[in-house]
mmCIF file of C-alpha atoms in Angstrom:
data_model
loop_
_atom_site.group_PDB
_atom_site.id
_atom_site.type_symbol
_atom_site.label_atom_id
_atom_site.label_comp_id
_atom_site.label_asym_id
_atom_site.label_seq_id
_atom_site.Cartn_x
_atom_site.Cartn_y
_atom_site.Cartn_z
ATOM 1 C CA UNK A 1 -11.229 -8.641 20.021
ATOM 2 C CA UNK A 2 -12.283 -7.584 16.414
ATOM 3 C CA UNK A 3 -11.212 -4.414 14.899
ATOM 4 C CA UNK A 4 -11.925 -2.865 11.453
ATOM 5 C CA UNK A 5 -9.593 -0.387 9.835
ATOM 6 C CA UNK A 6 -9.497 1.747 6.634
ATOM 7 C CA UNK A 7 -6.387 1.376 4.549
ATOM 8 C CA UNK A 8 -5.783 3.530 1.616
ATOM 9 C CA UNK A 9 -3.900 2.272 -1.411
ATOM 10 C CA UNK A 10 -1.723 4.975 -3.153
ATOM 11 C CA UNK A 11 0.372 4.851 -6.333
ATOM 12 C CA UNK A 12 0.530 5.651 -9.850
ATOM 13 C CA UNK A 13 -1.932 3.987 -12.535
ATOM 14 C CA UNK A 14 -0.709 0.503 -13.493
ATOM 15 C CA UNK A 15 1.600 -0.334 -10.523
ATOM 16 C CA UNK A 16 -0.635 -3.113 -9.379
ATOM 17 C CA UNK A 17 -2.636 -1.705 -6.457
ATOM 18 C CA UNK A 18 -5.952 -3.662 -7.334
ATOM 19 C CA UNK A 19 -3.918 -6.830 -7.994
ATOM 20 C CA UNK A 20 -2.120 -6.537 -4.629
ATOM 21 C CA UNK A 21 -5.479 -5.911 -2.811
ATOM 22 C CA UNK A 22 -7.145 -8.845 -4.488
ATOM 23 C CA UNK A 23 -4.231 -11.134 -3.978
ATOM 24 C CA UNK A 24 -4.453 -10.218 -0.181
ATOM 25 C CA UNK A 25 -7.981 -10.212 0.305
ATOM 26 C CA UNK A 26 -8.986 -13.087 -2.017
ATOM 27 C CA UNK A 27 -5.929 -14.911 -2.432
ATOM 28 C CA UNK A 28 -6.122 -14.653 -6.252
ATOM 29 C CA UNK A 29 -4.310 -12.932 -9.080
ATOM 30 C CA UNK A 30 -6.711 -11.982 -11.803
ATOM 31 C CA UNK A 31 -4.646 -10.285 -14.872
ATOM 32 C CA UNK A 32 -6.585 -7.030 -15.692
ATOM 33 C CA UNK A 33 -5.192 -4.404 -17.743
ATOM 34 C CA UNK A 34 -8.166 -1.832 -17.210
ATOM 35 C CA UNK A 35 -7.943 0.798 -14.509
ATOM 36 C CA UNK A 36 -10.269 0.570 -11.630
ATOM 37 C CA UNK A 37 -13.181 2.776 -12.243
ATOM 38 C CA UNK A 38 -14.441 4.941 -9.303
ATOM 39 C CA UNK A 39 -13.499 3.143 -6.121
ATOM 40 C CA UNK A 40 -13.084 -0.481 -5.205
ATOM 41 C CA UNK A 41 -13.085 -1.737 -1.557
ATOM 42 C CA UNK A 42 -11.595 -5.041 -0.655
ATOM 43 C CA UNK A 43 -11.644 -6.698 2.741
ATOM 44 C CA UNK A 44 -8.760 -8.837 4.017
ATOM 45 C CA UNK A 45 -8.529 -10.406 7.647
ATOM 46 C CA UNK A 46 -5.518 -10.719 9.786
ATOM 47 C CA UNK A 47 -5.120 -12.542 13.194
ATOM 48 C CA UNK A 48 -2.748 -10.573 15.002
ATOM 49 C CA UNK A 49 -1.770 -10.508 18.795
ATOM 50 C CA UNK A 50 -5.183 -11.980 19.808
ATOM 51 C CA UNK A 51 -6.637 -9.295 17.542
ATOM 52 C CA UNK A 52 -8.902 -10.128 14.489
ATOM 53 C CA UNK A 53 -8.002 -7.183 12.262
ATOM 54 C CA UNK A 54 -10.190 -6.446 9.164
ATOM 55 C CA UNK A 55 -8.476 -4.365 6.616
ATOM 56 C CA UNK A 56 -10.841 -2.416 4.486
ATOM 57 C CA UNK A 57 -8.483 -1.581 1.467
ATOM 58 C CA UNK A 58 -9.723 1.341 -0.460
ATOM 59 C CA UNK A 59 -8.291 1.332 -3.954
ATOM 60 C CA UNK A 60 -9.032 4.539 -5.946
ATOM 61 C CA UNK A 61 -10.100 4.573 -9.589
ATOM 62 C CA UNK A 62 -7.696 5.140 -12.436
ATOM 63 C CA UNK A 63 -7.343 8.275 -14.357
ATOM 64 C CA UNK A 64 -5.525 11.203 -12.736
ATOM 65 C CA UNK A 65 -3.543 9.550 -9.993
ATOM 66 C CA UNK A 66 -2.985 12.812 -8.039
ATOM 67 C CA UNK A 67 -6.574 12.741 -7.074
ATOM 68 C CA UNK A 68 -5.724 9.896 -4.633
ATOM 69 C CA UNK A 69 -4.129 12.337 -2.380
ATOM 70 C CA UNK A 70 -7.190 14.521 -1.429
ATOM 71 C CA UNK A 71 -8.209 14.837 2.019
ATOM 72 C CA UNK A 72 -11.449 13.011 1.814
ATOM 73 C CA UNK A 73 -9.931 9.932 0.334
ATOM 74 C CA UNK A 74 -7.265 9.615 3.179
ATOM 75 C CA UNK A 75 -9.738 10.866 6.073
ATOM 76 C CA UNK A 76 -10.151 8.099 8.588
ATOM 77 C CA UNK A 77 -7.388 5.781 7.343
ATOM 78 C CA UNK A 78 -5.563 3.946 9.857
ATOM 79 C CA UNK A 79 -2.764 2.973 7.552
ATOM 80 C CA UNK A 80 -1.449 3.675 3.961
ATOM 81 C CA UNK A 81 -0.031 1.359 1.526
ATOM 82 C CA UNK A 82 2.119 2.935 -1.242
ATOM 83 C CA UNK A 83 2.665 0.870 -4.335
ATOM 84 C CA UNK A 84 5.451 1.173 -6.767
ATOM 85 C CA UNK A 85 6.219 -0.838 -9.948
ATOM 86 C CA UNK A 86 9.720 -2.318 -9.705
ATOM 87 C CA UNK A 87 10.129 -1.932 -13.564
ATOM 88 C CA UNK A 88 9.137 1.703 -13.591
ATOM 89 C CA UNK A 89 11.438 3.966 -11.491
ATOM 90 C CA UNK A 90 9.059 6.984 -12.235
ATOM 91 C CA UNK A 91 6.406 5.390 -10.121
ATOM 92 C CA UNK A 92 8.621 5.679 -7.028
ATOM 93 C CA UNK A 93 9.549 9.241 -7.807
ATOM 94 C CA UNK A 94 5.841 10.105 -8.165
ATOM 95 C CA UNK A 95 5.197 8.760 -4.694
ATOM 96 C CA UNK A 96 8.147 10.553 -3.040
ATOM 97 C CA UNK A 97 7.025 13.795 -4.580
ATOM 98 C CA UNK A 98 3.480 13.372 -3.353
ATOM 99 C CA UNK A 99 4.548 12.602 0.032
ATOM 100 C CA UNK A 100 6.834 15.576 0.204
ATOM 101 C CA UNK A 101 3.939 17.988 -1.170
ATOM 102 C CA UNK A 102 1.174 16.564 0.839
ATOM 103 C CA UNK A 103 2.873 15.493 4.055
ATOM 104 C CA UNK A 104 0.439 17.966 5.869
ATOM 105 C CA UNK A 105 -2.570 15.612 5.634
ATOM 106 C CA UNK A 106 -0.860 12.137 4.842
ATOM 107 C CA UNK A 107 0.618 12.688 8.212
ATOM 108 C CA UNK A 108 2.468 10.174 10.110
ATOM 109 C CA UNK A 109 0.188 7.192 9.629
ATOM 110 C CA UNK A 110 1.597 3.681 9.639
ATOM 111 C CA UNK A 111 2.744 3.149 6.067
ATOM 112 C CA UNK A 112 4.159 0.412 3.908
ATOM 113 C CA UNK A 113 5.783 0.891 0.618
ATOM 114 C CA UNK A 114 5.196 -2.184 -1.560
ATOM 115 C CA UNK A 115 7.604 -2.578 -4.631
ATOM 116 C CA UNK A 116 5.361 -4.675 -6.711
ATOM 117 C CA UNK A 117 6.257 -6.955 -9.684
ATOM 118 C CA UNK A 118 9.583 -8.031 -8.233
ATOM 119 C CA UNK A 119 9.054 -11.445 -10.088
ATOM 120 C CA UNK A 120 10.012 -9.516 -13.223
ATOM 121 C CA UNK A 121 13.858 -9.927 -12.145
ATOM 122 C CA UNK A 122 15.288 -8.987 -15.553
ATOM 123 C CA UNK A 123 13.342 -5.788 -15.778
ATOM 124 C CA UNK A 124 13.796 -4.610 -12.258
ATOM 125 C CA UNK A 125 14.656 -0.929 -12.773
ATOM 126 C CA UNK A 126 14.694 0.723 -9.168
ATOM 127 C CA UNK A 127 18.123 1.838 -7.837
ATOM 128 C CA UNK A 128 19.478 1.445 -4.364
ATOM 129 C CA UNK A 129 19.623 5.028 -4.182
ATOM 130 C CA UNK A 130 15.954 5.345 -5.051
ATOM 131 C CA UNK A 131 15.062 2.707 -2.362
ATOM 132 C CA UNK A 132 17.269 4.460 0.185
ATOM 133 C CA UNK A 133 15.542 7.721 -0.385
ATOM 134 C CA UNK A 134 12.128 6.141 0.147
ATOM 135 C CA UNK A 135 13.472 4.550 3.282
ATOM 136 C CA UNK A 136 14.162 8.040 4.931
ATOM 137 C CA UNK A 137 10.425 8.577 4.740
ATOM 138 C CA UNK A 138 9.626 6.356 7.427
ATOM 139 C CA UNK A 139 8.032 3.851 5.102
ATOM 140 C CA UNK A 140 8.506 0.054 5.743
ATOM 141 C CA UNK A 141 9.616 -1.309 2.338
ATOM 142 C CA UNK A 142 8.600 -4.733 1.232
ATOM 143 C CA UNK A 143 9.097 -6.153 -2.088
ATOM 144 C CA UNK A 144 6.379 -8.486 -3.441
ATOM 145 C CA UNK A 145 4.635 -9.852 -6.397
ATOM 146 C CA UNK A 146 0.863 -9.774 -6.874
ATOM 147 C CA UNK A 147 1.319 -12.332 -9.612
ATOM 148 C CA UNK A 148 2.916 -15.102 -7.534
ATOM 149 C CA UNK A 149 1.847 -14.076 -4.139
ATOM 150 C CA UNK A 150 5.228 -13.578 -2.854
ATOM 151 C CA UNK A 151 5.418 -11.462 0.329
ATOM 152 C CA UNK A 152 2.020 -9.910 -0.144
ATOM 153 C CA UNK A 153 0.571 -11.249 2.955
ATOM 154 C CA UNK A 154 3.477 -10.368 4.986
ATOM 155 C CA UNK A 155 3.715 -6.811 3.761
ATOM 156 C CA UNK A 156 -0.057 -6.458 4.946
ATOM 157 C CA UNK A 157 0.754 -8.190 8.373
ATOM 158 C CA UNK A 158 3.564 -5.745 8.827
ATOM 159 C CA UNK A 159 1.182 -2.786 8.398
ATOM 160 C CA UNK A 160 -1.451 -4.353 10.588
ATOM 161 C CA UNK A 161 1.057 -4.712 13.357
ATOM 162 C CA UNK A 162 2.311 -1.140 12.977
ATOM 163 C CA UNK A 163 -1.323 -0.021 13.264
ATOM 164 C CA UNK A 164 -1.790 -2.091 16.386
ATOM 165 C CA UNK A 165 1.356 -0.749 17.869
ATOM 166 C CA UNK A 166 0.254 2.810 17.013
ATOM 167 C CA UNK A 167 -3.205 2.141 18.618
ATOM 168 C CA UNK A 168 -1.437 0.813 21.931
ATOM 169 C CA UNK A 169 0.697 3.850 22.055
ATOM 170 C CA UNK A 170 -2.155 6.210 21.903
ATOM 171 C CA UNK A 171 -4.238 4.350 24.455
#
């Protein structure tokens, strides 16, 4: 069976949303310090539980990051990928605030929080308390590195499995 699902990437500018999407979908890291303009859509495939699952990753443009949380962007998404920068604690605070303020339409979709840039070990700045607070929001938390590829595929596989479980539960 083949399924296609929309997945929205959410997070502050500069956290590595595009780098993670490109690493998952294309298997490459392309250093880029320019914000995505408008919208990019990446396609990545997973083979899970006899299901070929194509994830269409919607990567919003740069600029005002709060614009990502509008209803039309989130509409139709089967899953969400929240991305934070392990070296910038304010990026996690930003997501927690957005989730609390906009919970009405973000809803209870399967969600993964990717703590990106964990390869920068000497600059890791998130505290255990911050990660614990994020854990209380029903997000699966994965530490990853778009640069090295560490744990990127595994994080998207986890999201894919969560989406398939949700599909089975609603059938």
